[in-house]
Amino acid sequence: DQTERPAPPVPLVITRAIIDGRELPYAALPTAERPIHIQHGQNLRLGFALLDYRRASTTRYAYRLEGFDRDWNPLASGTLPAAIYTNLPHGAFQLKLRATTLELHPRTVESTIDVVVDPRWYETWPARAAGLLLLLGLVLALVHARTAYLHRQAIQLQRQIDAHTTDLRAANSRLDKLANTDELTGAFNRRRFMQYAEELCHADDQQAHSIAILDLDHFKRINDHYGHLAGDATLRETVASVRRQCRAQDLLGRFGGEEFVLCLPATVAAQAMATCERIRDAVQAAPILFEGQKIAVTTSVGIAERRPGETLKNWLARADAALYQAKRGGRNRCELAD
């Protein structure tokens, strides 16, 4: 019988193994009972062959790493059969080798070898846990740094706001002073004084209050003889003298020119007369020194105590009438309105 019978099975074995650039000795080549263990990398090169050298030209090879390859990797005819892998992930795999002979009775031989790839140091759970803790620490440090930065920025912004607020208040105070005071003497201007006096009238109609109108005697002579700068100095020094004789709650305003008005809250006529006499004496006793010259100054004063229900206009008119009476009486004197 000349019919060719099937040859007995021959094994498909590993003939060469290089793991991460290190070639294994023949005695340590992987087998089904001796798995491949990659400890320090992920590169693998395996040479394999079917131990049937009579049919080498008609044998076709393929390989597949289950868990990594989706399909078989066929090898071209005439090339040395080899399975090559680089950058393998860590884990457990099965390397399947296949040889198919093309003859009268085709046959396929397969071998299976376990492959275990250890994780790199940074892929281990301790390293990942340490990395996670490091990342958490970094995040906390960044949050802390950001919070500290925002806190410093908030403090700086608050300081700027406080500085601007202080400047604004100072500016508002200056504007208020400019709007409500006489620029030359610092006394209230006529408009602001009238507002304060009107408020006083409406605050307590039954409370006794007094007003005094002061006029510098012969002020035109001072301007004509010594000049307007001397006149300005006289007005300033006179206001200063008046204020030194007044209480904190007393209101002093400039009505115009050399005429001033003094409001004395909660003050009856007799008390107002005593205050104005002190003012008159103080003004007379302190001549103005201007460029080495002494300028004698006296003042005439008209005083009126407010009557219940009396308007501010009538109240001022009675004080003004008393002032003219003081002037007609010889000046440098205080007169009380009827």
CSV table of C-alpha atoms in Angstrom, one decimal:
chain,number,residue,atom,x,y,z
A,1,ASP,CA,0.0,0.0,0.0
A,2,GLN,CA,1.7,3.2,-1.3
A,3,THR,CA,-0.9,5.6,0.4
A,4,GLU,CA,0.9,8.1,2.7
A,5,ARG,CA,-0.2,7.7,6.2
A,6,PRO,CA,-0.5,10.6,8.7
A,7,ALA,CA,2.7,11.3,10.5
A,8,PRO,CA,2.8,10.9,14.3
A,9,PRO,CA,2.2,14.2,16.1
A,10,VAL,CA,5.2,16.4,16.8
A,11,PRO,CA,5.4,19.1,19.4
A,12,LEU,CA,5.3,22.9,18.8
A,13,VAL,CA,7.9,24.4,21.2
A,14,ILE,CA,9.7,27.6,22.1
A,15,THR,CA,13.2,27.6,20.6
A,16,ARG,CA,14.4,31.0,21.8
A,17,ALA,CA,13.2,33.5,24.4
A,18,ILE,CA,14.4,37.1,25.0
A,19,ILE,CA,12.8,38.9,27.9
A,20,ASP,CA,13.6,42.6,28.2
A,21,GLY,CA,16.8,42.2,26.2
A,22,ARG,CA,17.9,39.2,28.3
A,23,GLU,CA,18.1,35.9,26.5
A,24,LEU,CA,17.1,32.8,28.5
A,25,PRO,CA,19.3,29.7,28.5
A,26,TYR,CA,18.0,26.7,26.7
A,27,ALA,CA,17.2,24.9,29.9
A,28,ALA,CA,15.0,27.8,31.1
A,29,LEU,CA,13.0,28.1,27.9
A,30,PRO,CA,9.2,28.5,28.6
A,31,THR,CA,6.9,25.5,28.3
A,32,ALA,CA,3.3,24.7,29.1
A,33,GLU,CA,4.6,23.8,32.6
A,34,ARG,CA,7.1,26.7,32.8
A,35,PRO,CA,5.3,30.0,32.3
A,36,ILE,CA,6.9,33.2,31.1
A,37,HIS,CA,7.4,35.7,34.0
A,38,ILE,CA,8.3,39.2,33.1
A,39,GLN,CA,9.4,41.1,36.2
A,40,HIS,CA,11.1,44.3,35.2
A,41,GLY,CA,9.7,45.4,31.8
A,42,GLN,CA,7.1,44.7,29.1
A,43,ASN,CA,9.2,43.5,26.1
A,44,LEU,CA,9.1,39.9,24.9
A,45,ARG,CA,10.5,38.1,21.9
A,46,LEU,CA,9.9,34.3,21.4
A,47,GLY,CA,11.1,32.1,18.6
A,48,PHE,CA,9.2,28.9,18.1
A,49,ALA,CA,9.0,26.0,15.7
A,50,LEU,CA,7.3,22.7,14.9
A,51,LEU,CA,9.8,19.9,15.5
A,52,ASP,CA,9.2,18.3,12.1
A,53,TYR,CA,12.0,19.5,9.9
A,54,ARG,CA,10.8,17.4,6.9
A,55,ARG,CA,7.9,19.7,6.3
A,56,ALA,CA,9.4,23.0,7.2
A,57,SER,CA,8.6,24.5,3.8
A,58,THR,CA,4.9,23.6,4.0
A,59,THR,CA,4.3,24.7,7.6
A,60,ARG,CA,2.5,28.0,8.3
A,61,TYR,CA,2.7,29.6,11.7
A,62,ALA,CA,0.6,32.1,13.7
A,63,TYR,CA,0.4,33.3,17.3
A,64,ARG,CA,-1.9,35.1,19.6
A,65,LEU,CA,-1.7,36.5,23.1
A,66,GLU,CA,-5.1,36.1,24.6
A,67,GLY,CA,-6.1,39.1,26.7
A,68,PHE,CA,-4.0,41.4,24.4
A,69,ASP,CA,-4.5,40.4,20.7
A,70,ARG,CA,-7.9,40.5,19.2
A,71,ASP,CA,-7.0,37.9,16.5
A,72,TRP,CA,-4.3,35.6,15.4
A,73,ASN,CA,-1.1,37.0,14.0
A,74,PRO,CA,-0.1,35.0,10.9
A,75,LEU,CA,3.6,34.8,9.9
A,76,ALA,CA,4.7,35.1,6.3
A,77,SER,CA,6.0,31.9,4.6
A,78,GLY,CA,9.8,31.5,4.7
A,79,THR,CA,10.3,33.7,7.8
A,80,LEU,CA,11.5,32.4,11.0
A,81,PRO,CA,8.5,32.0,13.3
A,82,ALA,CA,8.7,34.5,16.2
A,83,ALA,CA,6.3,36.3,18.5
A,84,ILE,CA,7.3,39.8,19.3
A,85,TYR,CA,5.7,42.1,21.9
A,86,THR,CA,6.7,45.5,23.3
A,87,ASN,CA,5.1,47.6,26.0
A,88,LEU,CA,2.9,44.9,27.4
A,89,PRO,CA,0.6,45.9,30.1
A,90,HIS,CA,0.8,44.1,33.4
A,91,GLY,CA,-1.4,41.2,34.0
A,92,ALA,CA,-1.9,37.5,33.2
A,93,PHE,CA,-2.1,36.3,29.6
A,94,GLN,CA,-2.0,33.1,27.6
A,95,LEU,CA,0.3,32.9,24.6
A,96,LYS,CA,-1.1,30.5,21.9
A,97,LEU,CA,1.2,29.2,19.2
A,98,ARG,CA,-0.2,27.5,16.1
A,99,ALA,CA,1.5,25.5,13.3
A,100,THR,CA,-0.4,24.2,10.2
A,101,THR,CA,1.1,21.7,7.8
A,102,LEU,CA,0.0,21.8,4.1
A,103,GLU,CA,0.1,18.2,2.9
A,104,LEU,CA,-2.1,15.4,1.9
A,105,HIS,CA,-3.3,15.1,5.4
A,106,PRO,CA,-3.2,18.7,6.8
A,107,ARG,CA,-2.9,19.1,10.5
A,108,THR,CA,-2.7,21.9,13.0
A,109,VAL,CA,-0.7,21.8,16.2
A,110,GLU,CA,-1.2,24.4,19.0
A,111,SER,CA,0.7,25.1,22.2
A,112,THR,CA,-0.3,27.3,25.1
A,113,ILE,CA,2.1,29.1,27.5
A,114,ASP,CA,1.1,31.3,30.4
A,115,VAL,CA,2.5,34.8,30.5
A,116,VAL,CA,2.6,36.8,33.6
A,117,VAL,CA,3.7,40.5,33.4
A,118,ASP,CA,4.5,42.2,36.7
A,119,PRO,CA,3.5,45.8,37.1
A,120,ARG,CA,6.2,48.5,37.1
A,121,TRP,CA,6.9,50.1,40.4
A,122,TYR,CA,4.6,53.1,39.7
A,123,GLU,CA,1.8,50.7,38.7
A,124,THR,CA,1.7,48.9,42.0
A,125,TRP,CA,-1.0,49.7,44.6
A,126,PRO,CA,1.4,51.1,47.1
A,127,ALA,CA,2.9,53.4,44.5
A,128,ARG,CA,-0.6,54.4,43.3
A,129,ALA,CA,-1.7,55.0,46.9
A,130,ALA,CA,1.4,57.1,47.5
A,131,GLY,CA,0.8,59.0,44.2
A,132,LEU,CA,-2.8,59.6,45.2
A,133,LEU,CA,-1.7,60.9,48.6
A,134,LEU,CA,1.0,63.1,46.9
A,135,LEU,CA,-1.6,64.4,44.5
A,136,LEU,CA,-4.0,65.1,47.4
A,137,GLY,CA,-1.2,66.8,49.3
A,138,LEU,CA,-0.4,68.9,46.2
A,139,VAL,CA,-4.1,69.8,45.8
A,140,LEU,CA,-4.3,70.8,49.4
A,141,ALA,CA,-1.1,72.8,49.1
A,142,LEU,CA,-2.5,74.6,46.0
A,143,VAL,CA,-5.8,75.2,47.8
A,144,HIS,CA,-3.9,76.6,50.8
A,145,ALA,CA,-1.7,78.7,48.6
A,146,ARG,CA,-4.6,80.0,46.7
A,147,THR,CA,-6.6,80.7,49.8
A,148,ALA,CA,-3.6,82.5,51.3
A,149,TYR,CA,-3.2,84.5,48.1
A,150,LEU,CA,-6.9,85.4,48.0
A,151,HIS,CA,-6.7,86.4,51.7
A,152,ARG,CA,-3.7,88.6,51.1
A,153,GLN,CA,-5.5,90.1,48.1
A,154,ALA,CA,-8.6,90.7,50.2
A,155,ILE,CA,-6.5,92.4,52.9
A,156,GLN,CA,-4.8,94.5,50.3
A,157,LEU,CA,-8.1,95.4,48.7
A,158,GLN,CA,-9.6,96.2,52.1
A,159,ARG,CA,-6.7,98.5,52.8
A,160,GLN,CA,-7.2,100.2,49.5
A,161,ILE,CA,-10.9,100.5,50.1
A,162,ASP,CA,-10.2,101.9,53.6
A,163,ALA,CA,-7.6,104.3,52.2
A,164,HIS,CA,-10.1,105.4,49.5
A,165,THR,CA,-12.9,105.7,52.0
A,166,THR,CA,-10.7,107.9,54.2
A,167,ASP,CA,-9.7,110.0,51.3
A,168,LEU,CA,-13.4,110.2,50.2
A,169,ARG,CA,-14.4,111.2,53.7
A,170,ALA,CA,-11.7,113.8,53.9
A,171,ALA,CA,-12.7,115.1,50.5
A,172,ASN,CA,-16.4,115.2,51.5
A,173,SER,CA,-15.4,117.0,54.7
A,174,ARG,CA,-13.5,119.6,52.7
A,175,LEU,CA,-16.4,120.0,50.3
A,176,ASP,CA,-18.8,120.3,53.2
A,177,LYS,CA,-16.6,122.8,54.8
A,178,LEU,CA,-16.3,124.8,51.6
A,179,ALA,CA,-20.0,124.6,51.1
A,180,ASN,CA,-21.0,125.6,54.6
A,181,THR,CA,-18.2,127.9,55.9
A,182,ASP,CA,-16.9,131.3,55.1
A,183,GLU,CA,-13.5,130.8,53.3
A,184,LEU,CA,-11.8,133.8,55.0
A,185,THR,CA,-12.9,133.4,58.6
A,186,GLY,CA,-13.9,129.8,58.9
A,187,ALA,CA,-17.3,130.8,60.4
A,188,PHE,CA,-20.5,129.4,59.0
A,189,ASN,CA,-21.7,131.1,55.9
A,190,ARG,CA,-25.0,132.9,55.9
A,191,ARG,CA,-27.0,130.0,54.2
A,192,ARG,CA,-25.7,127.3,56.6
A,193,PHE,CA,-26.2,129.5,59.7
A,194,MET,CA,-29.8,130.2,58.7
A,195,GLN,CA,-30.4,126.4,58.3
A,196,TYR,CA,-29.0,125.7,61.8
A,197,ALA,CA,-30.9,128.5,63.4
A,198,GLU,CA,-34.1,127.4,61.7
A,199,GLU,CA,-33.6,123.8,62.9
A,200,LEU,CA,-33.1,125.2,66.4
A,201,CYS,CA,-36.4,127.1,66.3
A,202,HIS,CA,-38.3,124.0,65.3
A,203,ALA,CA,-36.6,121.7,67.8
A,204,ASP,CA,-38.1,123.2,71.0
A,205,ASP,CA,-40.4,126.1,70.6
A,206,GLN,CA,-40.6,126.8,74.3
A,207,GLN,CA,-36.9,126.7,75.0
A,208,ALA,CA,-35.2,130.0,75.5
A,209,HIS,CA,-32.5,130.8,72.9
A,210,SER,CA,-30.7,134.0,72.1
A,211,ILE,CA,-29.1,135.6,69.0
A,212,ALA,CA,-26.5,138.3,68.9
A,213,ILE,CA,-25.5,140.3,65.8
A,214,LEU,CA,-21.9,141.7,66.0
A,215,ASP,CA,-20.6,144.5,63.8
A,216,LEU,CA,-17.0,145.7,63.8
A,217,ASP,CA,-16.9,149.4,64.4
A,218,HIS,CA,-15.6,151.6,61.6
A,219,PHE,CA,-14.3,148.7,59.7
A,220,LYS,CA,-14.1,150.7,56.4
A,221,ARG,CA,-11.5,152.9,58.0
A,222,ILE,CA,-9.3,149.9,58.6
A,223,ASN,CA,-9.5,148.9,55.0
A,224,ASP,CA,-8.9,152.4,53.8
A,225,HIS,CA,-6.0,153.1,56.2
A,226,TYR,CA,-4.2,149.8,56.4
A,227,GLY,CA,-5.4,148.0,53.3
A,228,HIS,CA,-7.7,145.1,52.5
A,229,LEU,CA,-5.2,142.5,53.6
A,230,ALA,CA,-5.1,144.1,57.1
A,231,GLY,CA,-8.9,144.1,57.0
A,232,ASP,CA,-8.9,140.3,56.2
A,233,ALA,CA,-6.5,139.7,59.1
A,234,THR,CA,-8.8,141.7,61.4
A,235,LEU,CA,-11.8,139.6,60.4
A,236,ARG,CA,-9.9,136.4,61.0
A,237,GLU,CA,-8.5,137.4,64.4
A,238,THR,CA,-11.9,138.8,65.6
A,239,VAL,CA,-13.6,135.5,64.8
A,240,ALA,CA,-10.9,133.7,66.7
A,241,SER,CA,-11.5,136.0,69.7
A,242,VAL,CA,-15.2,135.4,69.6
A,243,ARG,CA,-14.8,131.6,69.5
A,244,ARG,CA,-12.6,131.6,72.5
A,245,GLN,CA,-15.5,133.1,74.5
A,246,CYS,CA,-18.1,130.7,73.2
A,247,ARG,CA,-19.3,127.2,74.1
A,248,ALA,CA,-19.0,124.2,71.8
A,249,GLN,CA,-22.8,124.4,71.0
A,250,ASP,CA,-22.8,128.1,70.1
A,251,LEU,CA,-23.1,128.8,66.4
A,252,LEU,CA,-21.1,131.6,64.7
A,253,GLY,CA,-21.8,132.8,61.2
A,254,ARG,CA,-20.7,135.5,58.9
A,255,PHE,CA,-23.6,137.5,57.6
A,256,GLY,CA,-21.5,139.6,55.2
A,257,GLY,CA,-18.7,142.1,55.2
A,258,GLU,CA,-17.8,142.9,58.9
A,259,GLU,CA,-21.1,141.6,60.3
A,260,PHE,CA,-21.4,138.3,62.2
A,261,VAL,CA,-24.2,136.5,63.9
A,262,LEU,CA,-24.0,134.4,67.0
A,263,CYS,CA,-26.6,131.9,68.1
A,264,LEU,CA,-26.6,130.9,71.7
A,265,PRO,CA,-28.8,127.8,72.3
A,266,ALA,CA,-30.6,127.4,75.7
A,267,THR,CA,-29.5,130.8,76.7
A,268,VAL,CA,-31.7,133.6,78.2
A,269,ALA,CA,-31.1,137.3,77.5
A,270,ALA,CA,-29.1,138.0,80.7
A,271,GLN,CA,-26.7,135.1,80.0
A,272,ALA,CA,-26.4,136.2,76.4
A,273,MET,CA,-25.6,139.7,77.5
A,274,ALA,CA,-22.9,138.4,79.8
A,275,THR,CA,-21.3,136.3,77.0
A,276,CYS,CA,-21.4,139.2,74.5
A,277,GLU,CA,-19.8,141.6,77.1
A,278,ARG,CA,-16.9,139.1,77.4
A,279,ILE,CA,-16.6,139.0,73.7
A,280,ARG,CA,-16.6,142.8,73.4
A,281,ASP,CA,-14.0,143.1,76.1
A,282,ALA,CA,-11.8,140.4,74.5
A,283,VAL,CA,-12.0,142.0,71.0
A,284,GLN,CA,-11.1,145.5,72.5
A,285,ALA,CA,-8.3,144.1,74.6
A,286,ALA,CA,-6.5,142.3,71.7
A,287,PRO,CA,-5.5,144.7,69.0
A,288,ILE,CA,-4.6,143.1,65.6
A,289,LEU,CA,-0.9,143.0,64.8
A,290,PHE,CA,-0.3,143.4,61.0
A,291,GLU,CA,3.1,144.0,59.5
A,292,GLY,CA,4.4,145.6,62.7
A,293,GLN,CA,1.3,147.8,63.2
A,294,LYS,CA,-1.3,147.5,65.9
A,295,ILE,CA,-4.9,147.9,64.7
A,296,ALA,CA,-7.4,148.7,67.5
A,297,VAL,CA,-10.7,146.9,67.0
A,298,THR,CA,-14.1,147.3,68.8
A,299,THR,CA,-17.4,145.8,68.2
A,300,SER,CA,-21.1,146.7,68.7
A,301,VAL,CA,-23.6,143.9,69.5
A,302,GLY,CA,-27.3,143.6,69.4
A,303,ILE,CA,-28.9,140.8,71.4
A,304,ALA,CA,-32.4,139.3,71.2
A,305,GLU,CA,-34.0,136.4,73.2
A,306,ARG,CA,-36.4,134.4,71.0
A,307,ARG,CA,-40.0,134.7,71.9
A,308,PRO,CA,-42.2,131.5,71.8
A,309,GLY,CA,-43.6,131.0,68.3
A,310,GLU,CA,-41.4,133.7,66.9
A,311,THR,CA,-40.1,133.2,63.4
A,312,LEU,CA,-36.3,133.4,62.6
A,313,LYS,CA,-36.8,136.4,60.5
A,314,ASN,CA,-38.5,138.4,63.2
A,315,TRP,CA,-36.0,137.2,65.8
A,316,LEU,CA,-33.1,138.4,63.7
A,317,ALA,CA,-34.9,141.7,63.0
A,318,ARG,CA,-35.1,142.5,66.7
A,319,ALA,CA,-31.4,141.7,67.2
A,320,ASP,CA,-30.6,143.9,64.2
A,321,ALA,CA,-32.6,146.7,65.7
A,322,ALA,CA,-30.7,146.3,69.0
A,323,LEU,CA,-27.4,146.5,67.0
A,324,TYR,CA,-28.4,149.8,65.5
A,325,GLN,CA,-29.3,151.1,68.9
A,326,ALA,CA,-25.8,150.1,70.1
A,327,LYS,CA,-24.3,152.0,67.2
A,328,ARG,CA,-26.4,155.1,67.8
A,329,GLY,CA,-25.4,154.9,71.5
A,330,GLY,CA,-21.8,155.4,70.7
A,331,ARG,CA,-20.6,151.9,69.5
A,332,ASN,CA,-18.4,149.4,71.4
A,333,ARG,CA,-21.3,148.4,73.4
A,334,CYS,CA,-24.0,145.7,73.8
A,335,GLU,CA,-27.7,146.4,73.6
A,336,LEU,CA,-30.6,144.0,74.4
A,337,ALA,CA,-33.7,144.1,72.2
A,338,ASP,CA,-37.1,144.8,73.8
